[in-house]
XYZ file of C-alpha atoms in Angstrom:
697
model
C 74.661 57.596 86.303
C 76.130 57.820 82.782
C 79.014 55.450 82.111
C 82.375 57.146 81.554
C 82.718 55.066 78.376
C 79.973 57.154 76.752
C 81.501 60.499 77.778
C 83.570 62.422 75.220
C 87.306 62.425 76.004
C 89.059 65.624 77.030
C 92.808 66.005 77.494
C 93.576 69.012 79.689
C 96.874 70.618 80.612
C 96.154 72.532 83.852
C 98.508 75.333 84.929
C 97.619 75.618 88.620
C 99.586 75.729 91.879
C 96.650 74.814 94.150
C 95.789 71.113 94.370
C 92.468 72.027 95.995
C 91.483 74.228 93.044
C 92.698 71.531 90.657
C 90.470 68.982 92.362
C 87.462 71.286 92.012
C 88.118 71.532 88.278
C 88.507 67.733 88.000
C 85.149 67.196 89.671
C 83.493 69.779 87.420
C 84.933 68.395 84.178
C 84.383 64.717 84.983
C 80.662 65.364 85.033
C 80.625 65.653 81.233
C 84.006 64.424 79.997
C 86.162 61.332 80.190
C 88.948 63.406 81.637
C 92.696 63.114 81.313
C 94.380 66.002 83.112
C 98.000 66.871 83.900
C 98.779 69.658 86.346
C 101.907 71.852 86.081
C 102.962 74.987 87.920
C 106.164 76.119 86.209
C 107.388 76.972 82.709
C 109.753 73.973 82.612
C 107.026 71.515 83.605
C 104.670 72.983 81.036
C 107.279 72.741 78.277
C 107.943 69.069 79.111
C 104.221 68.268 79.173
C 103.618 69.912 75.774
C 106.583 68.032 74.304
C 105.528 64.655 75.719
C 101.720 64.705 75.459
C 98.900 65.840 73.204
C 96.192 68.017 74.728
C 92.856 69.424 73.658
C 92.984 72.566 75.799
C 95.094 74.513 78.309
C 93.430 75.893 81.454
C 95.493 78.293 83.553
C 95.239 80.225 86.798
C 96.135 83.910 86.359
C 98.662 84.540 89.142
C 100.837 81.923 90.879
C 103.929 82.278 93.044
C 106.311 81.108 90.298
C 104.214 81.407 87.160
C 101.365 83.329 85.531
C 98.857 82.954 82.714
C 100.863 85.479 80.653
C 103.983 83.353 80.971
C 101.994 80.197 80.217
C 100.688 81.791 76.992
C 104.279 82.522 75.976
C 105.289 78.889 76.627
C 102.342 77.635 74.554
C 103.225 79.910 71.628
C 106.877 78.879 71.792
C 105.878 75.200 71.603
C 104.304 75.760 68.184
C 101.096 74.053 69.258
C 97.804 75.837 68.662
C 95.523 75.050 71.587
C 92.592 76.873 73.180
C 93.735 78.704 76.318
C 91.193 79.544 79.052
C 92.074 81.527 82.182
C 90.258 80.406 85.340
C 91.028 82.874 88.123
C 89.518 84.572 91.116
C 91.574 87.761 90.818
C 91.794 88.903 87.203
C 90.360 92.369 86.551
C 88.903 93.913 83.416
C 92.126 95.504 82.132
C 94.157 92.320 82.684
C 91.432 90.255 81.022
C 91.571 92.484 77.934
C 95.369 92.217 77.830
C 95.231 88.421 78.207
C 92.743 88.022 75.372
C 94.870 90.251 73.139
C 97.865 88.072 74.018
C 96.054 84.981 72.767
C 93.773 83.751 75.549
C 90.517 82.331 74.253
C 88.355 83.236 77.229
C 88.447 83.804 80.980
C 86.206 82.405 83.724
C 86.049 83.554 87.338
C 86.506 80.760 89.905
C 83.351 81.937 91.584
C 81.373 81.331 88.369
C 82.502 77.867 87.203
C 79.101 77.341 85.583
C 80.571 79.223 82.570
C 83.526 76.859 82.306
C 81.925 73.848 80.628
C 80.196 75.833 77.846
C 83.413 77.775 77.264
C 85.467 74.546 76.988
C 82.934 72.956 74.681
C 82.934 76.008 72.415
C 86.688 76.527 72.361
C 87.543 72.823 71.851
C 85.058 72.657 69.003
C 86.357 75.895 67.450
C 89.964 74.794 67.888
C 89.275 71.505 66.195
C 87.619 73.284 63.292
C 90.535 75.714 62.956
C 93.148 72.978 63.109
C 91.314 70.921 60.546
C 90.793 73.862 58.192
C 94.373 75.111 58.396
C 95.880 71.651 58.167
C 93.804 70.662 55.192
C 94.485 73.975 53.421
C 98.225 73.444 53.772
C 98.193 69.681 53.161
C 96.901 69.716 49.624
C 94.577 71.358 47.172
C 92.528 68.153 47.063
C 91.889 68.147 50.803
C 91.090 71.837 50.567
C 88.391 71.175 47.973
C 86.911 68.376 50.085
C 86.445 70.476 53.183
C 86.027 73.900 51.588
C 82.298 74.222 51.598
C 81.731 72.560 54.988
C 84.273 74.483 57.101
C 82.971 76.357 60.130
C 85.299 79.277 59.320
C 85.383 81.362 56.181
C 87.794 80.090 53.513
C 88.570 81.782 50.215
C 90.921 81.804 47.267
C 91.901 85.359 46.346
C 93.730 86.551 43.239
C 96.934 88.580 43.692
C 95.017 91.724 42.631
C 92.396 91.108 45.352
C 89.562 89.501 43.343
C 87.634 86.758 45.100
C 88.166 83.553 43.108
C 86.373 81.100 45.346
C 84.509 81.489 48.656
C 82.758 79.084 50.980
C 79.336 79.442 52.560
C 80.678 80.430 55.961
C 82.420 83.469 54.448
C 79.194 84.421 52.693
C 77.391 84.206 56.038
C 80.026 86.375 57.726
C 79.833 89.229 55.178
C 76.174 88.839 54.138
C 76.848 88.510 50.403
C 75.972 85.575 48.170
C 78.772 83.690 46.460
C 77.940 85.284 43.113
C 77.995 88.772 44.620
C 81.361 88.227 46.273
C 82.970 86.833 43.122
C 82.225 90.156 41.453
C 84.151 92.086 44.113
C 87.665 92.413 45.544
C 88.668 92.098 49.183
C 89.455 95.818 49.036
C 85.766 96.521 48.294
C 84.587 95.093 51.621
C 87.557 96.082 53.813
C 86.971 98.930 56.267
C 88.888 102.004 55.109
C 90.915 102.391 58.320
C 92.233 98.819 57.977
C 93.027 98.830 54.265
C 96.500 100.402 54.394
C 97.945 97.813 56.783
C 96.180 95.017 54.883
C 97.762 96.081 51.569
C 101.197 96.379 53.206
C 100.983 92.742 54.351
C 99.958 91.723 50.816
C 102.968 93.591 49.392
C 105.336 91.824 51.813
C 103.978 88.356 51.054
C 104.122 88.964 47.283
C 107.722 90.204 47.676
C 108.501 86.974 49.571
C 109.467 88.999 52.648
C 107.037 86.922 54.707
C 105.447 83.525 54.062
C 102.102 84.154 55.824
C 100.399 86.797 57.897
C 97.601 87.013 60.454
C 95.759 90.208 61.329
C 92.571 91.412 62.908
C 90.553 93.678 60.656
C 87.019 94.731 59.823
C 84.845 93.832 56.866
C 81.866 95.923 55.790
C 78.845 93.632 55.576
C 76.302 94.017 52.797
C 73.916 95.731 55.257
C 76.603 98.334 56.090
C 77.479 97.023 59.541
C 81.029 96.120 60.520
C 82.216 92.642 61.416
C 85.540 91.930 63.098
C 87.478 89.020 61.620
C 90.758 87.265 62.268
C 92.419 86.821 58.876
C 95.180 84.306 58.147
C 96.669 84.501 54.639
C 99.228 82.384 52.818
C 100.307 82.496 49.163
C 100.227 79.622 46.670
C 102.837 80.028 43.951
C 103.066 78.389 40.532
C 105.905 76.052 39.603
C 107.883 79.003 38.220
C 107.492 80.855 41.530
C 104.968 83.398 40.289
C 102.046 84.188 42.627
C 99.019 82.061 41.862
C 96.443 82.868 44.533
C 96.082 83.552 48.236
C 94.415 81.138 50.633
C 92.539 83.114 53.268
C 91.057 81.705 56.454
C 88.525 84.124 57.966
C 87.214 83.710 61.524
C 84.390 85.893 62.866
C 85.673 87.409 66.140
C 82.982 90.074 66.556
C 81.791 88.573 69.832
C 85.301 88.520 71.256
C 85.956 92.116 70.205
C 82.665 93.178 71.791
C 83.760 91.507 75.036
C 87.111 93.295 74.862
C 85.369 96.602 74.240
C 83.047 96.002 77.175
C 85.952 95.162 79.471
C 87.838 98.238 78.301
C 84.761 100.391 78.925
C 84.509 99.021 82.455
C 88.175 99.793 83.038
C 87.902 103.397 81.821
C 84.393 104.445 82.891
C 82.575 104.967 86.146
C 80.283 102.001 86.836
C 77.389 104.143 88.131
C 77.185 107.026 85.641
C 79.184 105.500 82.752
C 81.108 108.757 82.578
C 84.864 108.586 81.967
C 86.786 107.810 85.153
C 90.051 109.378 86.315
C 92.149 107.131 84.063
C 90.335 108.093 80.861
C 90.033 111.717 82.030
C 93.806 112.093 82.028
C 93.937 110.925 78.400
C 91.139 113.347 77.450
C 92.909 116.292 79.118
C 96.187 115.393 77.402
C 94.413 115.266 74.024
C 92.649 118.572 74.730
C 95.994 120.212 75.577
C 97.543 118.993 72.319
C 94.549 120.244 70.326
C 94.556 123.622 72.103
C 98.279 124.019 71.404
C 97.819 123.318 67.694
C 94.799 125.630 67.421
C 96.418 128.301 69.627
C 93.324 128.346 71.831
C 92.634 127.965 75.535
C 91.010 125.008 77.268
C 89.563 124.788 80.766
C 89.360 122.197 83.532
C 86.426 122.631 85.928
C 86.626 120.659 89.188
C 83.198 120.256 90.827
C 82.708 118.980 94.369
C 79.182 118.724 95.757
C 78.638 120.571 99.036
C 77.533 118.473 102.034
C 76.512 115.556 99.829
C 77.476 113.203 102.664
C 74.403 114.427 104.548
C 72.146 112.993 101.840
C 73.889 109.603 101.944
C 73.854 109.528 105.743
C 70.231 110.616 106.177
C 68.468 109.124 103.119
C 70.782 106.264 102.203
C 73.289 105.604 99.426
C 70.578 104.419 97.014
C 69.060 107.904 97.016
C 72.524 109.428 96.733
C 73.324 107.213 93.736
C 70.099 108.237 91.987
C 70.993 111.896 92.457
C 74.499 111.303 91.088
C 73.026 109.645 87.973
C 70.621 112.556 87.437
C 73.434 115.076 87.870
C 75.640 113.201 85.400
C 72.906 113.478 82.754
C 72.464 117.192 83.464
C 76.188 117.831 83.152
C 76.293 115.928 79.851
C 73.612 118.293 78.590
C 75.738 121.352 79.324
C 78.865 120.494 77.343
C 79.487 120.146 73.628
C 80.358 116.946 71.785
C 84.112 117.498 71.961
C 84.096 118.267 75.685
C 84.351 115.732 78.508
C 82.443 115.162 81.733
C 84.142 112.699 84.106
C 83.373 111.362 87.568
C 86.555 111.142 89.624
C 85.157 110.453 93.107
C 81.980 109.854 95.074
C 80.694 113.408 94.627
C 83.467 114.876 92.469
C 83.204 115.635 88.749
C 85.582 117.189 86.239
C 84.549 119.006 83.056
C 87.100 119.479 80.263
C 86.071 122.364 77.995
C 87.957 122.695 74.700
C 88.200 125.407 72.046
C 87.948 128.419 74.361
C 88.612 131.847 72.935
C 87.833 133.837 76.080
C 88.000 133.185 79.821
C 84.343 134.219 80.138
C 83.304 131.099 78.204
C 84.581 128.917 81.064
C 82.784 131.206 83.506
C 79.524 130.727 81.588
C 79.893 126.951 81.783
C 80.486 127.184 85.543
C 77.329 129.287 85.949
C 75.338 126.710 83.982
C 76.668 123.954 86.262
C 75.502 125.863 89.348
C 72.113 126.422 87.686
C 71.528 122.730 86.939
C 72.664 121.859 90.465
C 70.028 124.216 91.853
C 67.191 122.516 89.955
C 65.186 120.375 92.421
C 64.953 116.626 91.915
C 62.315 114.369 93.441
C 63.800 111.028 94.502
C 61.574 108.433 96.182
C 59.010 111.122 96.961
C 61.516 113.545 98.512
C 62.373 116.857 96.833
C 66.131 117.353 97.023
C 68.449 120.208 96.131
C 72.148 120.134 95.377
C 74.828 122.764 95.451
C 78.501 122.585 94.699
C 81.828 124.379 94.643
C 83.746 124.710 91.369
C 87.405 125.435 90.725
C 88.597 126.464 87.255
C 92.079 126.235 85.742
C 92.936 127.379 82.223
C 95.479 126.131 79.687
C 98.091 127.515 79.139
C 97.874 130.183 81.865
C 97.491 127.835 84.835
C 99.393 124.810 83.592
C 100.638 122.979 80.525
C 100.066 119.383 81.602
C 97.231 117.265 82.939
C 98.552 116.929 86.490
C 99.080 120.674 86.966
C 95.697 121.667 85.537
C 93.859 119.162 87.744
C 95.834 120.168 90.831
C 95.190 123.864 90.271
C 91.484 123.369 89.543
C 91.265 121.354 92.765
C 92.973 124.185 94.688
C 90.509 126.711 93.221
C 87.601 124.448 94.207
C 88.774 124.425 97.834
C 89.008 128.207 97.706
C 85.371 128.294 96.540
C 84.395 126.177 99.556
C 86.301 128.440 101.918
C 84.596 131.472 100.392
C 81.145 130.146 101.299
C 80.436 127.246 98.901
C 77.906 127.141 96.039
C 80.164 129.271 93.801
C 83.122 129.058 91.437
C 86.640 130.405 91.636
C 89.371 130.745 89.012
C 92.817 129.519 90.000
C 95.383 132.119 91.046
C 99.035 131.759 91.978
C 98.094 132.862 95.483
C 95.970 129.696 95.759
C 98.996 127.612 94.841
C 100.992 129.258 97.602
C 98.079 128.715 99.989
C 97.846 125.058 98.980
C 101.551 124.550 99.695
C 101.115 126.361 103.002
C 98.118 124.204 103.909
C 99.981 121.003 103.034
C 102.996 122.036 105.108
C 100.769 123.085 107.977
C 98.868 119.792 107.863
C 102.115 117.817 107.973
C 103.251 119.801 111.020
C 99.815 119.408 112.598
C 100.073 115.626 112.300
C 103.139 115.669 114.536
C 101.956 118.364 116.949
C 100.048 115.969 119.207
C 102.869 113.442 119.600
C 105.366 116.269 120.170
C 103.148 117.787 122.900
C 102.868 121.158 121.169
C 99.222 121.654 122.200
C 98.013 123.315 125.365
C 94.680 124.458 126.801
C 93.785 127.973 127.881
C 90.746 128.593 130.059
C 88.334 131.542 129.824
C 86.003 132.088 132.793
C 82.208 132.227 132.483
C 80.457 134.712 134.778
C 76.981 134.495 136.312
C 75.584 138.053 136.202
C 73.074 137.379 138.975
C 75.790 137.227 141.630
C 78.989 138.032 139.717
C 80.467 134.631 140.471
C 82.556 132.462 138.181
C 80.480 129.371 137.392
C 82.583 127.720 134.731
C 85.355 128.028 132.189
C 85.695 127.187 128.526
C 88.719 125.116 127.510
C 90.260 126.592 124.352
C 92.908 124.800 122.283
C 96.226 126.536 121.568
C 99.075 125.345 119.339
C 102.599 126.580 119.861
C 104.625 125.462 116.853
C 108.419 125.414 117.314
C 108.803 126.923 113.812
C 105.729 129.181 113.540
C 105.123 130.245 117.103
C 101.489 130.523 118.199
C 99.290 129.373 115.313
C 95.814 131.007 115.368
C 92.999 128.489 116.016
C 91.107 129.905 113.020
C 94.008 128.720 110.863
C 94.562 125.192 112.130
C 91.160 124.064 113.509
C 89.421 124.006 110.068
C 92.420 122.126 108.656
C 92.263 119.596 111.483
C 88.523 119.174 110.873
C 88.982 118.674 107.130
C 91.855 116.205 107.478
C 90.241 114.158 110.251
C 93.006 115.037 112.726
C 90.379 116.768 114.849
C 89.253 113.357 116.142
C 92.469 112.470 118.054
C 93.068 116.148 118.881
C 89.499 116.516 120.155
C 89.913 113.472 122.390
C 93.123 114.986 123.787
C 91.307 118.263 124.529
C 88.433 116.455 126.268
C 90.751 114.236 128.308
C 93.106 117.088 129.264
C 90.290 119.462 130.273
C 88.563 116.807 132.396
C 91.822 115.764 134.074
C 92.692 119.408 134.845
C 89.277 120.178 136.302
C 89.513 117.075 138.482
C 92.984 118.174 139.645
C 91.637 121.642 140.560
C 88.729 120.114 142.477
C 91.108 117.820 144.357
C 93.243 120.861 145.198
C 90.258 122.556 146.816
C 89.319 124.990 144.045
C 85.629 125.901 143.903
C 83.344 123.631 141.923
C 83.234 124.743 138.270
C 82.060 123.216 135.029
C 84.607 122.977 132.230
C 83.150 123.538 128.750
C 84.676 121.635 125.843
C 83.853 122.194 122.174
C 82.841 119.116 120.194
C 83.757 119.162 116.489
C 81.519 118.107 113.623
C 83.548 114.952 112.961
C 83.461 113.954 116.626
C 79.719 114.440 116.811
C 79.160 112.263 113.740
C 81.007 109.358 115.337
C 78.732 106.713 116.795
C 81.295 106.267 119.567
C 81.090 109.829 120.983
C 79.022 108.789 124.009
C 81.375 105.906 124.786
C 84.379 108.223 124.407
C 82.929 110.671 126.954
C 82.090 107.819 129.348
C 85.636 106.465 129.050
C 87.275 109.856 129.611
C 85.145 110.587 132.687
C 85.956 107.160 134.104
C 89.691 107.520 133.411
C 89.959 111.022 134.886
C 87.508 110.519 137.760
C 85.604 113.724 136.911
C 81.901 113.728 137.755
C 79.664 114.322 134.721
C 78.074 117.367 136.386
C 81.408 119.187 136.088
C 81.522 118.820 132.284
C 79.709 120.852 129.640
C 79.880 120.007 125.935
C 79.434 122.803 123.389
C 78.017 121.863 119.986
C 77.443 124.314 117.150
C 73.967 125.044 115.894
C 74.795 124.179 112.262
C 76.237 120.824 113.355
C 72.980 119.899 115.087
C 70.912 120.774 112.062
C 73.074 118.743 109.657
C 71.473 115.588 111.039
C 68.887 116.528 113.701
C 67.555 113.016 114.293
C 70.971 111.494 114.972
C 72.030 114.575 116.956
C 68.969 114.344 119.192
C 69.701 110.698 119.982
C 73.346 111.418 120.861
C 72.426 114.422 123.023
C 69.813 112.408 124.919
C 72.453 109.802 125.788
C 74.861 112.485 127.003
C 72.129 114.245 128.961
C 71.207 111.024 130.759
C 74.822 110.801 131.893
C 74.404 114.142 133.689
C 76.469 116.224 131.279
C 75.465 119.840 130.618
C 74.876 120.614 126.922
C 75.208 123.991 125.203
C 74.592 125.243 121.671
C 77.605 127.334 120.686
C 77.528 130.281 118.239
C 73.738 130.409 118.464
C 72.107 132.584 115.819
C 74.627 131.855 113.070
C 72.852 128.700 111.872
C 69.311 127.915 110.794
C 67.707 126.132 113.689
C 64.101 125.099 113.540
C 62.375 125.843 116.847
C 60.457 122.587 116.534
C 63.780 120.738 116.498
C 65.301 122.930 119.180
C 62.572 121.899 121.632
C 63.474 118.245 121.057
C 67.139 118.671 121.966
C 67.978 118.220 125.691
C 69.882 121.538 125.721
C 70.690 123.468 128.906
C 72.425 126.569 127.523
C 72.374 128.829 124.455
C 75.562 130.769 123.768
C 75.007 133.975 121.765
C 77.710 134.335 119.128
C 80.111 137.213 119.650
C 79.340 138.559 116.159
C 75.961 139.733 117.546
C 77.363 140.966 120.865
C 80.062 143.093 119.269
C 77.688 145.830 118.021
C 74.656 145.474 120.306
C 75.012 149.060 121.548
C 75.280 150.572 118.047
C 73.455 148.220 115.657
C 69.671 147.963 116.209
C 69.505 144.682 114.257
C 72.101 142.978 116.473
C 70.415 144.376 119.560
C 67.064 142.998 118.408
C 68.548 139.570 117.696
C 70.215 139.358 121.118
C 67.017 140.407 122.913
C 65.032 137.843 120.895
C 67.467 135.043 121.748
C 67.340 135.940 125.462
C 63.536 135.975 125.391
C 63.354 132.684 123.516
C 65.808 131.037 125.911
C 63.764 132.230 128.879
C 60.557 130.802 127.351
C 62.306 127.478 126.753
C 63.740 127.546 130.284
C 67.282 127.597 128.957
C 70.286 129.411 130.357
C 71.773 131.980 127.967
C 75.432 133.032 127.843
C 76.811 135.917 125.753
C 80.247 135.433 124.212
C 82.769 138.140 123.356
C 81.807 140.714 125.999
C 84.526 143.365 125.857
C 83.051 146.673 127.089
C 81.083 147.921 130.061
C 78.384 149.157 127.645
C 77.874 145.619 126.329
C 77.814 144.340 129.915
C 75.147 146.819 130.971
C 72.995 146.121 127.906
C 73.070 142.405 128.587
C 72.431 142.895 132.284
C 69.474 145.146 131.496
C 67.935 142.447 129.335
C 68.566 139.711 131.906
C 71.239 137.729 130.118
C 72.320 135.190 132.743
C 75.919 134.499 131.794
C 78.837 136.108 130.002
C 82.390 135.516 128.967
C 84.850 137.711 127.142
C 87.908 139.935 127.376
C 86.072 142.364 129.671
C 86.452 139.752 132.398
C 89.557 137.916 131.229
C 91.398 136.619 128.220
C 91.803 132.840 127.981
C 94.564 131.937 130.445
C 97.148 129.144 130.596
C 96.531 126.483 133.217
C 99.001 127.899 135.728
C 97.368 131.366 135.649
C 93.731 130.370 136.011
C 93.659 129.335 139.692
C 95.514 132.482 140.895
C 93.193 134.659 138.818
C 90.169 132.912 140.308
C 91.436 133.544 143.841
C 91.609 137.292 143.119
C 88.243 137.555 141.340
C 86.023 140.137 143.020
C 82.897 139.752 140.900
C 81.029 142.300 138.770
């Protein structure tokens, strides 16, 4: 083991509140340094330490209960000592890191990656020593300046008051790519980037006017090869005995690497990590800029809000890696649609926003929306699987639909939801009616959240009739909401909202539990044995815990599984047929009857249908309504009945309202029916009396 006598010394002032973390740093540093380290955790302690001791470097945690790295930087600056300052933290993010480096931090190292610490310390201590030596010697005397001039690790130059280079060292030549002779034939103005020249000349004016004694600024030089190099420039003025300006002493440090790191951190803070598109933070700036430009040019601009339809199915069935690849492909396609001054941003998992500037007509935004739908429709092969995307787009226009970023985004979002409600895979322009609808939906959702706890829900029961003998064989439990402010709210209005918001999960459990408990109570009271049918929502079916929920409800209520039927929509089954088949098999093994609701409205594959342990097909009322007048509906109903018979499934027709419909279905041997012809859905207290009076059909 190397003797500590041969190790280089290192004097560290550690700003850290954790002794455990301090000990880890001691162990790490003692491997390569003869370490002297003082630990402080407050501004007062740090001030005393800086006054009493000399240090080579300051290492600071980012956030502490009574202190922070930002405050520690302020204490260091106030002390007048120029020391390297490295942040070692487990919590600092990209934006904070950029801010810290701008405030004067030399570097930052994550506590989980201490392997970077030693090289960073070695570099910063060495650089700090070089800077201190160069600045001290430049100020100490002209003789010392001449002695160290050519060997300094930073650029040093003497510059005439008019900007001519009088003397330059080799390091400056290396930084700008010119030889000494070439530089001496130029002025600093010749190699200063145009955007930085005005502020540079203002500092020169102030120092010549004796308004300031020295200045430091970050600026860019133009290298001989045309590339830009970032430098940190410190300038002081040497005056003659009569006070007239003699020459400037300039110390030039190449900070290109640091600026690149800052730019990278800023990019990470303002761009999506997957697609590298602007994120929501940068998007808001882009929209604000586009509004200002549109106002000056007296033009329109558009915000297009795109949400992919059913993208979750791809992630759930094929995995997030496939989903990510599709998102990357889509991002590139969207970039190809817009012009250079427009913006494409990713603001969520499957949500994108396009900002289209310089619009003269509304139809131009419409054309962009059509192009988006076209590129979505183009197939993409990912890992050997051909995939298709579709999406819903909402469009808001400046100034018609809003004059600020928040309003335009909100209204485009509202229009996007209207596109989804209208059938998806389309675009909609924002209208004031949508705004009113959005407010209504928000109010309704807030009321819906309290409806369960306030016991505003109830169940109505609609009987199911067996046509073979006219007997009632079951009843469907249907959810009703009686709002104290709105009265009876139609299910078509609140069920989709409950599904979208996730409230359908607790509401659905309440429906299942209430229906099972009521059926058990009727059986205990001596009512004839009936199955109660309960609708299962899409969100409930996607939960891995659905089977356990049903088991728990049956156990809690004491209802036998044979007295429960679960109705699942056809489209829900086909969203994820493999997972659906597994869930249905588990439920079937429990003895629960299973029915496909609204059959015929989805796109079932018969090969899949055979694999589902289904007992009943329910023909959607949209086909039953016109079976006696519409040959197409009649043909569909007959085909469903025939298919069900071949698959040995029971078939039930919904929405039977007339004797003509009844006779048609009876003639074609439909086994079961329900509808207003027999009875409307009834409250709990009316169902048993109605059943007692039922005479059959």
